[in-house]
PDB file of C-alpha atoms in Angstrom:
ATOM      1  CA  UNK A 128     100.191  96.285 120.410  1.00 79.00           C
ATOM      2  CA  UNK A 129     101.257  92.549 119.900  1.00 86.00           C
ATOM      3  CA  UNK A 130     102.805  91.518 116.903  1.00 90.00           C
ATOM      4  CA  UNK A 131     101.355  89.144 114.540  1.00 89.00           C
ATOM      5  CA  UNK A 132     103.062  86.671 112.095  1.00 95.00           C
ATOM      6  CA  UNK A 133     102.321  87.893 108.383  1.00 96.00           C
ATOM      7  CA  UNK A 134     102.885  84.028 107.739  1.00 97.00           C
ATOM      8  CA  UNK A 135     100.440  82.602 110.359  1.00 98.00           C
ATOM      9  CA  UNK A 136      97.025  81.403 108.954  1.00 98.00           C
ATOM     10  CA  UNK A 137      93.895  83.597 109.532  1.00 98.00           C
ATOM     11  CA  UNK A 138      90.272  82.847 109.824  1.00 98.00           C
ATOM     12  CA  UNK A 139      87.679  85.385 108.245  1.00 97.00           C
ATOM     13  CA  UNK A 140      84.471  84.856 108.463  1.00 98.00           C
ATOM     14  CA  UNK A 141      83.987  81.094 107.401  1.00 98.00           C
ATOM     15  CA  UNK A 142      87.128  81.385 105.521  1.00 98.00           C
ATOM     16  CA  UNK A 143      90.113  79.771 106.827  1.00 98.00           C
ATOM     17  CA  UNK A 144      93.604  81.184 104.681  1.00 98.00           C
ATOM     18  CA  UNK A 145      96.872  79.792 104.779  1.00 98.00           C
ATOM     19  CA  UNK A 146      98.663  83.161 105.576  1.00 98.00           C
ATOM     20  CA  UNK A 147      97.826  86.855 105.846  1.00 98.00           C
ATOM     21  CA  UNK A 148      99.650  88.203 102.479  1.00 98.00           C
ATOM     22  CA  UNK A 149      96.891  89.167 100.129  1.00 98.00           C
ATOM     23  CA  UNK A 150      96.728  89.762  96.494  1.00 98.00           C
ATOM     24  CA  UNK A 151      95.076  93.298  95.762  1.00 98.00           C
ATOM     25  CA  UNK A 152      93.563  93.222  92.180  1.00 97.00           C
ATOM     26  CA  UNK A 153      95.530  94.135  89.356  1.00 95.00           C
ATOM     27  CA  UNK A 154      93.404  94.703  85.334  1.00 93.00           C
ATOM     28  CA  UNK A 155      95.830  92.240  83.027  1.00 93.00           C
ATOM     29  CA  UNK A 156      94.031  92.688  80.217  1.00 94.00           C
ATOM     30  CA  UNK A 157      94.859  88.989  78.925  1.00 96.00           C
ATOM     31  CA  UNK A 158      91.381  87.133  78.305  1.00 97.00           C
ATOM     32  CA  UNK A 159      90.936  85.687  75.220  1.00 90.00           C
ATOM     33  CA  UNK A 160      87.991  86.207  72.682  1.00 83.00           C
ATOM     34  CA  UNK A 161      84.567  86.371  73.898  1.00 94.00           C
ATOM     35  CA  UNK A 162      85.939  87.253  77.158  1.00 96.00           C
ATOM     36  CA  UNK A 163      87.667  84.396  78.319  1.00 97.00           C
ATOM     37  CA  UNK A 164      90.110  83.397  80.957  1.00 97.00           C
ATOM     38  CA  UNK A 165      93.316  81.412  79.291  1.00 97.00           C
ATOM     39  CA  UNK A 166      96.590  79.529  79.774  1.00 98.00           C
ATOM     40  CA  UNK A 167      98.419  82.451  80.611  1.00 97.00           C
ATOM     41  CA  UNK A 168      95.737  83.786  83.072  1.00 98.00           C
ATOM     42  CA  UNK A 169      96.055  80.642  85.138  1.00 98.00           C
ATOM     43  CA  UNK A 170      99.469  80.496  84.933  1.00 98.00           C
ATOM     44  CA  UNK A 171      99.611  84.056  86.037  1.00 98.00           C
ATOM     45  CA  UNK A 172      97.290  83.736  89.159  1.00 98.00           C
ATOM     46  CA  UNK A 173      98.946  80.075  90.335  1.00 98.00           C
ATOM     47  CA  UNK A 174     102.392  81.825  90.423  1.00 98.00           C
ATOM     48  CA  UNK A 175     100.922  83.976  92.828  1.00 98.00           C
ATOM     49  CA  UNK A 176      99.211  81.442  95.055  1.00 98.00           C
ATOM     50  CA  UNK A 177     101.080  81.622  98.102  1.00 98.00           C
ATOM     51  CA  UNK A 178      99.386  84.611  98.882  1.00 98.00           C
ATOM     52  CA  UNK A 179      96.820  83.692 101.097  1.00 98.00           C
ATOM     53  CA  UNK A 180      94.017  85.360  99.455  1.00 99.00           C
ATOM     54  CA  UNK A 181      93.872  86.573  95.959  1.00 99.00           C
ATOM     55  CA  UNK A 182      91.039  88.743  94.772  1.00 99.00           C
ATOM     56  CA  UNK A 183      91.182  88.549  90.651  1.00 98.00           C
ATOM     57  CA  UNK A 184      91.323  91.710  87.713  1.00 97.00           C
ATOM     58  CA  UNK A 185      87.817  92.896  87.381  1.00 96.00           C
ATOM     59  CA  UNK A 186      85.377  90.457  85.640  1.00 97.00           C
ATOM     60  CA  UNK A 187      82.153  92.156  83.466  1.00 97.00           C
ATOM     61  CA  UNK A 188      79.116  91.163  84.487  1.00 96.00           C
ATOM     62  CA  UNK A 189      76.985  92.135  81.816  1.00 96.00           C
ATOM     63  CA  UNK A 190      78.846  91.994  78.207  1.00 96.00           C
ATOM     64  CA  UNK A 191      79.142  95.021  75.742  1.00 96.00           C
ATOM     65  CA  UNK A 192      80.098  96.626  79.013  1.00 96.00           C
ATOM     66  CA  UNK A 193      84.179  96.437  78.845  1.00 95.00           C
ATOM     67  CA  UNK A 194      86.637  99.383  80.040  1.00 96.00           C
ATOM     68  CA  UNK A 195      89.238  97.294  78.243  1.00 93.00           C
ATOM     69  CA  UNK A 196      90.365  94.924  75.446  1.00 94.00           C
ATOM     70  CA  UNK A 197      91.075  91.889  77.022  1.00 95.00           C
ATOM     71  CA  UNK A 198      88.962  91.891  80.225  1.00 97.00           C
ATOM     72  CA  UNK A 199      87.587  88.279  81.495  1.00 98.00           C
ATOM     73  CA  UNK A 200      83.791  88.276  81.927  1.00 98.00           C
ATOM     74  CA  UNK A 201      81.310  86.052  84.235  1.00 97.00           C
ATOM     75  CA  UNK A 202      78.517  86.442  82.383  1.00 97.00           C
ATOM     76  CA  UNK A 203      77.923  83.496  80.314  1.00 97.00           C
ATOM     77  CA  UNK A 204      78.319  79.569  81.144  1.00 98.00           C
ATOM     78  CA  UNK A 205      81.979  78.899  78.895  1.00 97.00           C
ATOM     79  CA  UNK A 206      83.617  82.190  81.028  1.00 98.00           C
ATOM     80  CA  UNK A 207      82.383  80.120  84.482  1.00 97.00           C
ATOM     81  CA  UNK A 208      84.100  76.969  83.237  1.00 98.00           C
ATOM     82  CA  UNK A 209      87.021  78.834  82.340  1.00 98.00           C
ATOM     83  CA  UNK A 210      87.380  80.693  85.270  1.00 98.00           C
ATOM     84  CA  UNK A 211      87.055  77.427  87.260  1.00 98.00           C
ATOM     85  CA  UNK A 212      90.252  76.086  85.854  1.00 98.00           C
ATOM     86  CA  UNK A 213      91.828  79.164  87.109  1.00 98.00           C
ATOM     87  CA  UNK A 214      90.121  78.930  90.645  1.00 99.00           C
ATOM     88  CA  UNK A 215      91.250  74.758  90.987  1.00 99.00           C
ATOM     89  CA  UNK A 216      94.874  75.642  90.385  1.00 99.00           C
ATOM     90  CA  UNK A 217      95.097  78.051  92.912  1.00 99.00           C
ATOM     91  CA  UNK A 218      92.710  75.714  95.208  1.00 99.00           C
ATOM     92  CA  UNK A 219      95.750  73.304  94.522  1.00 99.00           C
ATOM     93  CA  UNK A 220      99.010  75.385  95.619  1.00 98.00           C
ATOM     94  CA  UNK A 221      97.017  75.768  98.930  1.00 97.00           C
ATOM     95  CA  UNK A 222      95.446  79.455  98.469  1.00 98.00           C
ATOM     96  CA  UNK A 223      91.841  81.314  97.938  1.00 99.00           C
ATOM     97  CA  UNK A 224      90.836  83.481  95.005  1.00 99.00           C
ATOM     98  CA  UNK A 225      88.209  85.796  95.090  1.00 98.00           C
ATOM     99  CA  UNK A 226      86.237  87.499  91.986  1.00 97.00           C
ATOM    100  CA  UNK A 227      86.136  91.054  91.748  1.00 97.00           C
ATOM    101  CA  UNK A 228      82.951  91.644  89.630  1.00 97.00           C
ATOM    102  CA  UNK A 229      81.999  95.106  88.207  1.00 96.00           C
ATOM    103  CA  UNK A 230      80.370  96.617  85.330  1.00 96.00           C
ATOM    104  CA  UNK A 231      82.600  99.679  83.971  1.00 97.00           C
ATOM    105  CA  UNK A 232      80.125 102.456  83.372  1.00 97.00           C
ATOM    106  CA  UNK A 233      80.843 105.255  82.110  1.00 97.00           C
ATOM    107  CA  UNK A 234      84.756 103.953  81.631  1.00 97.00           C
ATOM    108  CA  UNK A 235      82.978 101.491  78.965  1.00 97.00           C
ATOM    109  CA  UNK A 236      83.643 102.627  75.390  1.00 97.00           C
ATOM    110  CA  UNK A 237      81.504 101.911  72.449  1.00 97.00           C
ATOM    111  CA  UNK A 238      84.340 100.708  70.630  1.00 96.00           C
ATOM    112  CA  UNK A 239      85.391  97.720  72.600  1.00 95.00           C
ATOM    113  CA  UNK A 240      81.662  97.076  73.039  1.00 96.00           C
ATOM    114  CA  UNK A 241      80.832  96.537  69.558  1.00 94.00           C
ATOM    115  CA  UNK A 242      79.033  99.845  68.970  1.00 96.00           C
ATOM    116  CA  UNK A 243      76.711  99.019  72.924  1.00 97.00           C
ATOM    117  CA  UNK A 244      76.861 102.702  74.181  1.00 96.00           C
ATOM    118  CA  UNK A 245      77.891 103.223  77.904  1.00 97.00           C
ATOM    119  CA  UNK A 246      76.392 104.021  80.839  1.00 97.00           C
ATOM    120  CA  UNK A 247      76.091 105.663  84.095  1.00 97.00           C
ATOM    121  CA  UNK A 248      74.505 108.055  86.977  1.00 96.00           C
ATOM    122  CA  UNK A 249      75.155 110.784  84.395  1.00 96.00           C
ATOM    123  CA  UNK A 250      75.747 111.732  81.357  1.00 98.00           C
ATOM    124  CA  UNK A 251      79.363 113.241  81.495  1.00 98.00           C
ATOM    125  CA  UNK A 252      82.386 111.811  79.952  1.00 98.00           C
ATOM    126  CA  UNK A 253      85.413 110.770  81.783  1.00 98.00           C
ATOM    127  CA  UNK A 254      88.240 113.529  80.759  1.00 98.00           C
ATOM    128  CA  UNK A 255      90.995 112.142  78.845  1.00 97.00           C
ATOM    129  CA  UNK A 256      91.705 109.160  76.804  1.00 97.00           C
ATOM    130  CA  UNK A 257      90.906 105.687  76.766  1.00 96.00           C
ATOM    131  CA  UNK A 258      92.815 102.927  74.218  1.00 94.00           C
ATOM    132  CA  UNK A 259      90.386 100.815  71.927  1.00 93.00           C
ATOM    133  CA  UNK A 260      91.543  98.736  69.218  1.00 91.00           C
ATOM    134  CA  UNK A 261      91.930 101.432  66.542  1.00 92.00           C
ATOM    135  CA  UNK A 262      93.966 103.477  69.392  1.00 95.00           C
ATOM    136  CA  UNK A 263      93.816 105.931  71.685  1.00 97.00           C
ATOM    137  CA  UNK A 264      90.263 108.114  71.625  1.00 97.00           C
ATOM    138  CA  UNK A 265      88.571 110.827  74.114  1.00 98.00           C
ATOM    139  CA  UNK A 266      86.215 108.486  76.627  1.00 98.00           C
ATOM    140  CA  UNK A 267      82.712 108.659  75.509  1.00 97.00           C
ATOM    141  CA  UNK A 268      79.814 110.568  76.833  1.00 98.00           C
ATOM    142  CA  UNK A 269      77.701 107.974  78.668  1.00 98.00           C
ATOM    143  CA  UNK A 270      73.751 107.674  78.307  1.00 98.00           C
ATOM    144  CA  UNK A 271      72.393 108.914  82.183  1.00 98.00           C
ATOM    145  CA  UNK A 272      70.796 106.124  83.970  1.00 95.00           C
ATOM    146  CA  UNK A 273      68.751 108.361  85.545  1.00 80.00           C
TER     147      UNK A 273
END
């Protein structure tokens, strides 16, 4: 099998990257209020830009539906434009970013999602714990989607 530079650039799909180190997602837990990406968010991901390719924490699509306190969202026009000064300082140190989008399910808790129960395929809790901003409580029984 022939070896292959890590450092060499790669082509996939339509996307050309500068190298083939990539950036696996990682939940910071550092938006601001009303879900948004910050200062410290872009500084974070730009310090990390000569990765080739990073894919970002997950991002809610939908709000009330957090797993945790501080998670960005793309849901609403102001999280967009805030994401996009994230995305044009990596653009400028040379690398891609990808969004991971999800919506948590049953990980969501009522208690980060002002009161908005969660849910998912059924309706069975996930065991353990989960932190919310009075502390740690037992995760929440979700209402069954179907």
């Amino acid at each position: 099998m022939p070896s292959v530079n890590l450092f060499s650039p790669v082509k996939i799909g339509s996307i050309q990257l500068a190298n083939r180190i990539f950036m696996a997602p990682l939940t910071r837990t550092r938006a601001g209020p009303s879900h948004l990406p910050n200062a410290l968010m872009t500084e974070y991901y730009t310090q990390r830009a000569s990765a080739g390719l990073i894919v970002s924490e997950s991002s809610m699509v939908l709000s009330n539906t957090s797993a945790f306190m501080g998670e960005p969202g793309l849901y609403e026009p102001g999280q967009l434009t805030a994401w996009k000064a994230v995305t044009d300082a990596v653009h400028a140190k040379g690398s891609k970013i990808f969004s991971q989008i999800w919506h948590a399910g049953r990980a969501a808790h009522p208690d980060i999602n002002g009161g908005a129960e969660s849910v998912s395929a059924s309706a069975i809790a996930i065991e353990g714990t989960t932190h919310t901003f009075t502390g740690k409580v037992p995760h929440a029984v979700p209402r069954a989607l179907a």
